[in-house]
PDB file of C-alpha atoms and ligand atoms in Angstrom:
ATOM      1  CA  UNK A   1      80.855  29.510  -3.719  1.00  0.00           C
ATOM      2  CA  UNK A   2      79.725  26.256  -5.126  1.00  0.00           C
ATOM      3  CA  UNK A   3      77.177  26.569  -7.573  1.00  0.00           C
ATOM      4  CA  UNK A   4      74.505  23.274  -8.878  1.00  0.00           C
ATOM      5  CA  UNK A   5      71.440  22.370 -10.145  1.00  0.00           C
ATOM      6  CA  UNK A   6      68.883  19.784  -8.825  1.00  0.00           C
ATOM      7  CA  UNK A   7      65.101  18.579  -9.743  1.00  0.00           C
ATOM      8  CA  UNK A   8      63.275  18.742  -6.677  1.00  0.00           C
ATOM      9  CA  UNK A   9      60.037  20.371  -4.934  1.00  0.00           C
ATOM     10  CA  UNK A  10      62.260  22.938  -3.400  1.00  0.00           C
ATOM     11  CA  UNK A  11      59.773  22.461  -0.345  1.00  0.00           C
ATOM     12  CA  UNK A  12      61.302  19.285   0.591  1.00  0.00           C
ATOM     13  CA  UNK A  13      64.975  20.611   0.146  1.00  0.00           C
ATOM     14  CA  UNK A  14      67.282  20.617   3.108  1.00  0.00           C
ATOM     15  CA  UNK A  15      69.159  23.461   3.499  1.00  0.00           C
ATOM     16  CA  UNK A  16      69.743  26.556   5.919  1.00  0.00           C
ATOM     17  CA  UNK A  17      67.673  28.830   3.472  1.00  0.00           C
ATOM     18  CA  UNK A  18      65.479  28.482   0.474  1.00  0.00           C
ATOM     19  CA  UNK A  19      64.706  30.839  -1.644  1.00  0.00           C
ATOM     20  CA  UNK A  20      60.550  31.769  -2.331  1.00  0.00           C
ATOM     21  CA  UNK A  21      59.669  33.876  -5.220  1.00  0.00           C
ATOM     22  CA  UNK A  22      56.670  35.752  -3.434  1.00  0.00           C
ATOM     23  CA  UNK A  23      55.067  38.718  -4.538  1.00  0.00           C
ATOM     24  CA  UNK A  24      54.899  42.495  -3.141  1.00  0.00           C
ATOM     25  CA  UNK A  25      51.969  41.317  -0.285  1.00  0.00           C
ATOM     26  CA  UNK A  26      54.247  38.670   0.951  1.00  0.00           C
ATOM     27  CA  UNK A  27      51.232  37.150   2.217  1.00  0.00           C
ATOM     28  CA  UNK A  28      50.911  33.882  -0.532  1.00  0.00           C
ATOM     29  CA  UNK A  29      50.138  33.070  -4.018  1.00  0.00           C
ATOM     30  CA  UNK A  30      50.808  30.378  -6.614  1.00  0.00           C
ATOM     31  CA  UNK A  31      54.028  28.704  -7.524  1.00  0.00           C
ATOM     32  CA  UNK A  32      56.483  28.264  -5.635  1.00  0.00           C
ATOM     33  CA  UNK A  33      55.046  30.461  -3.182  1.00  0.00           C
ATOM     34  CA  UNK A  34      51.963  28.478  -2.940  1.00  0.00           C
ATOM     35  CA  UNK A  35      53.649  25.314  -2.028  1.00  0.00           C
ATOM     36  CA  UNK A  36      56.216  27.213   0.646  1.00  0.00           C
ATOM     37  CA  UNK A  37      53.035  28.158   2.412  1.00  0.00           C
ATOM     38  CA  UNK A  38      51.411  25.058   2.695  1.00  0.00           C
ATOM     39  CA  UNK A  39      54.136  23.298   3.300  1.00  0.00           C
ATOM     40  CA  UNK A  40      55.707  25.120   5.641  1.00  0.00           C
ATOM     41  CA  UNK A  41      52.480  26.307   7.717  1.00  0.00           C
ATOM     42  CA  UNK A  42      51.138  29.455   9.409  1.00  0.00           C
ATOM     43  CA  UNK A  43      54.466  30.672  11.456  1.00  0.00           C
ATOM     44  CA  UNK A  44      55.349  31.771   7.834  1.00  0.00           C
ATOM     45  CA  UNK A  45      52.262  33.397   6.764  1.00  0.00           C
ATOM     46  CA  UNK A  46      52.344  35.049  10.605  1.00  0.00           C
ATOM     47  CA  UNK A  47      55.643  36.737   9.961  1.00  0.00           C
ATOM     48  CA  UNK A  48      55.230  37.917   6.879  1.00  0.00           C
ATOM     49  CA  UNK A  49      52.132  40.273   8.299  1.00  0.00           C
ATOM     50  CA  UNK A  50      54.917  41.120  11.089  1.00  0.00           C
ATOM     51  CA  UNK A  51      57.219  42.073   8.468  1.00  0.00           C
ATOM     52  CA  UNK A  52      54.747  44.290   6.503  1.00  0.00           C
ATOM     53  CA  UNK A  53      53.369  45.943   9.605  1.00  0.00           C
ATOM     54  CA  UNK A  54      56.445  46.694  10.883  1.00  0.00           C
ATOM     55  CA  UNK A  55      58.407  47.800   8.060  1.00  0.00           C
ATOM     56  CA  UNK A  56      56.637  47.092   4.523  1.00  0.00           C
ATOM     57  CA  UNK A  57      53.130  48.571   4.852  1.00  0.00           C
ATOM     58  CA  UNK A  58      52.991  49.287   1.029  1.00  0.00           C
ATOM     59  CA  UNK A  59      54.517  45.612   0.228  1.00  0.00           C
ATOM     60  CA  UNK A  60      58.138  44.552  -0.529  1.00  0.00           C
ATOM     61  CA  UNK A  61      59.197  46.099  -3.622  1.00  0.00           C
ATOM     62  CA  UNK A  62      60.985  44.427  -6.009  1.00  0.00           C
ATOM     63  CA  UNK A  63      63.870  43.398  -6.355  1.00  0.00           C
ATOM     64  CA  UNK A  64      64.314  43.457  -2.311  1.00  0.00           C
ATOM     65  CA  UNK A  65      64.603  40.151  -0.111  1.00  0.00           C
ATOM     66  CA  UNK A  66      62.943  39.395   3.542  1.00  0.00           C
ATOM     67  CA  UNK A  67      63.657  36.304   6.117  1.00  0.00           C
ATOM     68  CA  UNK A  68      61.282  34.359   7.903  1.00  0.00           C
ATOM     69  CA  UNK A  69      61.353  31.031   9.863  1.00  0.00           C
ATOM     70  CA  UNK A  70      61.230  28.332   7.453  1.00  0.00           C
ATOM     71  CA  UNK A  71      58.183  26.702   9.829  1.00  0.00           C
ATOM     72  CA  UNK A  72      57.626  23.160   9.026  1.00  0.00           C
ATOM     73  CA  UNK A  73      60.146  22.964   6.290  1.00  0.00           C
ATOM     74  CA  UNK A  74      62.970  21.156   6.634  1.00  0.00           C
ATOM     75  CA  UNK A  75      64.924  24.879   5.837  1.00  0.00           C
ATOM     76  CA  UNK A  76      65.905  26.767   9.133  1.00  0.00           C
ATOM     77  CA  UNK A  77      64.748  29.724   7.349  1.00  0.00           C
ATOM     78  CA  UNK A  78      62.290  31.392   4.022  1.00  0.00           C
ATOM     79  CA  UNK A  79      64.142  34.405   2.293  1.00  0.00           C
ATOM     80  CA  UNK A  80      61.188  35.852   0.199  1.00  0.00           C
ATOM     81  CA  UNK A  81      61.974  38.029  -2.861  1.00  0.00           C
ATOM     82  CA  UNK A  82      60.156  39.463  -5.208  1.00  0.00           C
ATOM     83  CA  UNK A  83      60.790  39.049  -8.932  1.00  0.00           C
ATOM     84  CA  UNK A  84      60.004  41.693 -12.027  1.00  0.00           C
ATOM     85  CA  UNK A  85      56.930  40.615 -14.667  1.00  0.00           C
ATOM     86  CA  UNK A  86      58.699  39.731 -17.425  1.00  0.00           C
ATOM     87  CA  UNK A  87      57.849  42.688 -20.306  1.00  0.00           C
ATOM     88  CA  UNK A  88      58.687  42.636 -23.993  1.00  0.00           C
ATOM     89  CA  UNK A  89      59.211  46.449 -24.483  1.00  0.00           C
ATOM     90  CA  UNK A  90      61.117  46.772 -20.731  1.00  0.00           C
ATOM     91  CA  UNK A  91      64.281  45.634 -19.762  1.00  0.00           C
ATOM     92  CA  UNK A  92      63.998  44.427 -16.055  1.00  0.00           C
ATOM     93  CA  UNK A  93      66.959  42.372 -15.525  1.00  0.00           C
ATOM     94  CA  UNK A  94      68.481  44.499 -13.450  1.00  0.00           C
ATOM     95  CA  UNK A  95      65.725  43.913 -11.145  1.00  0.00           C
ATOM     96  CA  UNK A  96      65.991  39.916 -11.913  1.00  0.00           C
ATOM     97  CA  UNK A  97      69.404  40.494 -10.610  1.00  0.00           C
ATOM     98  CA  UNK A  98      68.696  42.500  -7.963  1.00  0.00           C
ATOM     99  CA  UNK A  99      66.947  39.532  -6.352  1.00  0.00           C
ATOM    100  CA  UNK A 100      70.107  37.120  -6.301  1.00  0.00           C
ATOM    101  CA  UNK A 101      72.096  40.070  -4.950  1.00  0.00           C
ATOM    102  CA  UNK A 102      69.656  40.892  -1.952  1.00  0.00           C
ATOM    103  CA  UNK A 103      68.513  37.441  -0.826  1.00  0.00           C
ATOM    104  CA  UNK A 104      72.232  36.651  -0.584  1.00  0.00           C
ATOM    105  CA  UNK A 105      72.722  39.690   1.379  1.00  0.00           C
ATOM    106  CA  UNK A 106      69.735  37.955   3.677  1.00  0.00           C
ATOM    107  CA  UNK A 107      70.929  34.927   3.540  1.00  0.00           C
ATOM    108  CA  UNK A 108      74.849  36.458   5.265  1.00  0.00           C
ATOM    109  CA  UNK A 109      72.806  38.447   7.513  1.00  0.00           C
ATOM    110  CA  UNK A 110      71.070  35.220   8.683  1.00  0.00           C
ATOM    111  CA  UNK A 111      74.319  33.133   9.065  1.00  0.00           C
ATOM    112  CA  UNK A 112      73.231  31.109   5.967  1.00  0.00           C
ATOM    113  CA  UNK A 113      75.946  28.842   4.382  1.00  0.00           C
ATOM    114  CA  UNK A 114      73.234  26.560   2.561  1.00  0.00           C
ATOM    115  CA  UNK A 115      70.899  28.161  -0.001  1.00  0.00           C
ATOM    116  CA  UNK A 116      68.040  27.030  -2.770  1.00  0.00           C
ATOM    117  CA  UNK A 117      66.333  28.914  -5.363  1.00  0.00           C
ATOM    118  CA  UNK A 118      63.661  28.524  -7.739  1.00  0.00           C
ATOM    119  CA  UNK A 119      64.225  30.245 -10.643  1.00  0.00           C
ATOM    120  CA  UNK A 120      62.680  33.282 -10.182  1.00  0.00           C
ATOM    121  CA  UNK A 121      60.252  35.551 -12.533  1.00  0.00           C
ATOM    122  CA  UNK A 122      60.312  32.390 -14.559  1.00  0.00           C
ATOM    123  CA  UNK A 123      56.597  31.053 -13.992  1.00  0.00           C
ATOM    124  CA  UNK A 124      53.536  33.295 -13.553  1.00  0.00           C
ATOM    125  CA  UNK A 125      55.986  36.233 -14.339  1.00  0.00           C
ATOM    126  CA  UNK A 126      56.968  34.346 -17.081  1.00  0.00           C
ATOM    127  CA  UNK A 127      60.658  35.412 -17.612  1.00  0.00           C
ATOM    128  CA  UNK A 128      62.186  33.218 -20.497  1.00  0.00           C
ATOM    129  CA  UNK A 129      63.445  30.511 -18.676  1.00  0.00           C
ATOM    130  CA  UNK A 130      66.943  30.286 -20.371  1.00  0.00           C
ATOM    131  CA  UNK A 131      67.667  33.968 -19.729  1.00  0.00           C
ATOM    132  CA  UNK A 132      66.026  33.359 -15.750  1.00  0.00           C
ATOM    133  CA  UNK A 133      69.076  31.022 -15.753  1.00  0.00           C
ATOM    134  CA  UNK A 134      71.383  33.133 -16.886  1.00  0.00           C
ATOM    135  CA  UNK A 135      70.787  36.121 -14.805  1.00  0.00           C
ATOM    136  CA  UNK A 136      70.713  33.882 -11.641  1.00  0.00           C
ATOM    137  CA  UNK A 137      74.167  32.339 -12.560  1.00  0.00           C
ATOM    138  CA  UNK A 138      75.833  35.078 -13.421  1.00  0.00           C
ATOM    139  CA  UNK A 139      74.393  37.292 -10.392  1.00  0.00           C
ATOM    140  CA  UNK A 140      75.422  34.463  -8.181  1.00  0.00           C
ATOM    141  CA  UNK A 141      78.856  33.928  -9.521  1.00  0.00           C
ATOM    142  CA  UNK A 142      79.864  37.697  -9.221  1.00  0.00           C
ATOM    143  CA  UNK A 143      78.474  38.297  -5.952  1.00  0.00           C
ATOM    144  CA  UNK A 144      80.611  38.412  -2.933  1.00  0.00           C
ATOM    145  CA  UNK A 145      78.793  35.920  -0.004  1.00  0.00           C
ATOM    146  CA  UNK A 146      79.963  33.866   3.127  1.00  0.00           C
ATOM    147  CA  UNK A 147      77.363  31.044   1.408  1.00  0.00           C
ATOM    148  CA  UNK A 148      79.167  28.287   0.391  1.00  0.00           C
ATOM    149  CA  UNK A 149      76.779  26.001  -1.865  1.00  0.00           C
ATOM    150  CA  UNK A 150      73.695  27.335  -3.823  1.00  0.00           C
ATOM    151  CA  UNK A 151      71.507  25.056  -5.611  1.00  0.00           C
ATOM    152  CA  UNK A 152      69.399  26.343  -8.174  1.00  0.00           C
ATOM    153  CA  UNK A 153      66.380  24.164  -8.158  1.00  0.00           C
ATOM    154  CA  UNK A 154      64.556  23.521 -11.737  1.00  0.00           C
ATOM    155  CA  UNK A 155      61.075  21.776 -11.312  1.00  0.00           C
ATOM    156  CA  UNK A 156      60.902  19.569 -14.292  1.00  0.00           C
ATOM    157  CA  UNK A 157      63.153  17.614 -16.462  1.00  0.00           C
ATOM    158  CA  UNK A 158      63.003  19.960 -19.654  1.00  0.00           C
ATOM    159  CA  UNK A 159      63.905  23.041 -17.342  1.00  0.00           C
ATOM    160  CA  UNK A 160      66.348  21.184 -15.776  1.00  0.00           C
ATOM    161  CA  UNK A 161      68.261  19.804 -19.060  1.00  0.00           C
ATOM    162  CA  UNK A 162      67.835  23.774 -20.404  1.00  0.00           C
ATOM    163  CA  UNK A 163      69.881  24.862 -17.450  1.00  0.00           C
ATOM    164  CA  UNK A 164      72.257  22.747 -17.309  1.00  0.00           C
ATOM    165  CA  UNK A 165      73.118  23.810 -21.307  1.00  0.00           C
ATOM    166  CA  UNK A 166      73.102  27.365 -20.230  1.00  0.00           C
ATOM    167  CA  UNK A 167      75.211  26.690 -17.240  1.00  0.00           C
ATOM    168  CA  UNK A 168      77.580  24.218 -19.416  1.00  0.00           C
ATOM    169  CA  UNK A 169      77.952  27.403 -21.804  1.00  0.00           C
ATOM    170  CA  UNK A 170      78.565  30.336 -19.466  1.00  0.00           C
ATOM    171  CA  UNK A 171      80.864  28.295 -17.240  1.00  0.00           C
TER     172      UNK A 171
HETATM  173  N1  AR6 B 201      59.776  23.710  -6.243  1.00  0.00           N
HETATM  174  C1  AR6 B 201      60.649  24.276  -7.107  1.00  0.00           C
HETATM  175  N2  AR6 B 201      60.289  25.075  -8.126  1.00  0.00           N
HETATM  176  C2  AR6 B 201      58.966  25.302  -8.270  1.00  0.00           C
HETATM  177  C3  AR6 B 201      57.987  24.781  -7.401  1.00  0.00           C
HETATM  178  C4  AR6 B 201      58.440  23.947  -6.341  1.00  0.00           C
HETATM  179  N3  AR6 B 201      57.591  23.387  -5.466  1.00  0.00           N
HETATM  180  N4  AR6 B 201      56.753  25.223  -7.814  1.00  0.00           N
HETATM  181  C5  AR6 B 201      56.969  25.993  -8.901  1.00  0.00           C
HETATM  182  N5  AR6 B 201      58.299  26.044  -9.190  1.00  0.00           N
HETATM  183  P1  AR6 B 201      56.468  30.934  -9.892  1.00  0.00           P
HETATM  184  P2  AR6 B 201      57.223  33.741 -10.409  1.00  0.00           P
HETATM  185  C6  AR6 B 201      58.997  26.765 -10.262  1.00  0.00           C
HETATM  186  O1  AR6 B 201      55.283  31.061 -10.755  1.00  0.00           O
HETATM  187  O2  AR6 B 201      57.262  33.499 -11.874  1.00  0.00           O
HETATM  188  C7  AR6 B 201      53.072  33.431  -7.263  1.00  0.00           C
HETATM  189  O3  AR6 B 201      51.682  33.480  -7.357  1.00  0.00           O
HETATM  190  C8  AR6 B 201      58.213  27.103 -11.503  1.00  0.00           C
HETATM  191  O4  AR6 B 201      58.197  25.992 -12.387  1.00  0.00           O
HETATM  192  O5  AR6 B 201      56.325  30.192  -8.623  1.00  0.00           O
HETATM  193  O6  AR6 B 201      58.344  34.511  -9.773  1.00  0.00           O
HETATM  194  C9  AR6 B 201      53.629  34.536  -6.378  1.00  0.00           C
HETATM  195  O7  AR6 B 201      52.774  34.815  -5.297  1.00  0.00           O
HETATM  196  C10 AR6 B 201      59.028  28.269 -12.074  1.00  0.00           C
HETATM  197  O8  AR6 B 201      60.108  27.792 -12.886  1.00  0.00           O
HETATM  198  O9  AR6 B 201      57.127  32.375  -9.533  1.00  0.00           O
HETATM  199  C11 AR6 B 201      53.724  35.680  -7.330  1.00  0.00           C
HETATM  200  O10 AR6 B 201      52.487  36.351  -7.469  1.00  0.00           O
HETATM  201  C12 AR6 B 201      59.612  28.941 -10.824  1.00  0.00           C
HETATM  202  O11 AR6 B 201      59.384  28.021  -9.748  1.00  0.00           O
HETATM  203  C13 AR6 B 201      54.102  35.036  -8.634  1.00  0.00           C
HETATM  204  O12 AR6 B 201      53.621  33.687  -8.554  1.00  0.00           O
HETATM  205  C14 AR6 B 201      58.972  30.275 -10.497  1.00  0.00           C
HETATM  206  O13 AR6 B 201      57.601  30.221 -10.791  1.00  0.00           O
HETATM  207  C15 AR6 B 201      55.582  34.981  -8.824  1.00  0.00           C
HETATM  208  O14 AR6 B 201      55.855  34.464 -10.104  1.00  0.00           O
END
C-alpha cells in the first residue's frame, strides 16, 4: 500500500473513503467531524442514528470504525472512528492504533481501494501531533489491506511540514 501526505479540507478530497474522526454519539461535533457533516449533508447524520439504533445504542466505543454513505461528498463512502483523549498519566496508543487497524478493516469490507485520514486524536483530543503521525504510519504500514493508496491529510502547512519529517525519519 502506497502511503502520502496532502494539505487539503479532507471534505473536498476524492476518494472511495475518507476517514472522520467522530466521537462515541456518532451524531456530529467539531473538527473534522463538523465539516464532514455539513458538507456532506443529512444522509450522513441519518445513518449514523441507523447505526446506533441498530447496533450501537450506548455509542461506538473507541477505537472501533463504522461506514456510512459519504452523501454529498465527493467520497463514495464516511468510515467514522473514534479516537482516545490524549492523557498525560495514560498510555492510549493502542487505542490510537486501534483506529487505523479497524477503519481499514471497514474500508476492505466496503470494497475501498482509495482512503483519507485526518490525523486522528490530534485536535480537540489533542494527541501530540508528531506522535498522531507516527502511530498512523506505522499502524498503516504494518497492517495487512486490499487498499492501495492512503493519504494522510494534514490541515495546515506547519502540520504538514511536521509530518512529512516524521514520515522522512521512520521510512
Ligand atoms: N480536513 C482535514 N483535517 C481537518 C479538517 C478538515 N476539514 N478539520 C480539522 N482537521 P479534530 P479529534 C484536522 O478535532 O482530535 C469533534 O468535535 C485538525 O486540524 O477534528 O479526534 C468530534 O466530534 C486535527 O489535526 O478530531 C469529537 O468530539 C485533526 O483534523 C472530537 O472533535 C483532528 O482534529 C474528536 O477530536
Amino acid at each position: 500500500m502506497e502511503l502520502e501526505l496532502a494539505q487539503v479540507d479532507i471534505t473536498t478530497f476524492e476518494v472511495d473513503a475518507i476517514v472522520n474522526a467522530a466521537n462515541h454519539s456518532l451524531l456530529g461535533g467539531g473538527g473534522v467531524d463538523g465539516a464532514i457533516h455539513r458538507r456532506g449533508g443529512k444522509a450522513i447524520l441519518a445513518e449514523c442514528k441507523q447505526i446506533r439504533a441498530d447496533r450501537y445504542p450506548d455509542g461506538l466505543p473507541t477505537g472501533e470504525s463504522v461506514a456510512t454513505t459519504g452523501g454529498d461528498l465527493p467520497a463514495r463512502h464516511v468510515i467514522h472512528t473514534v479516537g482516545p483523549t490524549w492523557a498525560k498519566t495514560k498510555d492510549k496508543s493502542d487505542l490510537l492504533a486501534s483506529c487505523y487497524r479497524t477503519s481499514l478493516a471497514v474500508a476492505d469490507e466496503i470494497g475501498a481501494r482509495t482512503l483519507a485520514y485526518p490525523l486522528v486524536s490530534a485536535g480537540v483530543y489533542r494527541w501530540p501531533k508528531d506522535d498522531a503521525v507516527r502511530i498512523a504510519a506505522a499502524t498503516l504500514r504494518a497492517t495487512p489491506t486490499r487498499v492501495e493508496r492512503v493519504t494522510l491529510v494534514l490541515f495546515d502547512a506547519a502540520t504538514y511540514e511536521l509530518a512529512r519529517e516524521v514520515l522522512a525519519a521512520t521510512e
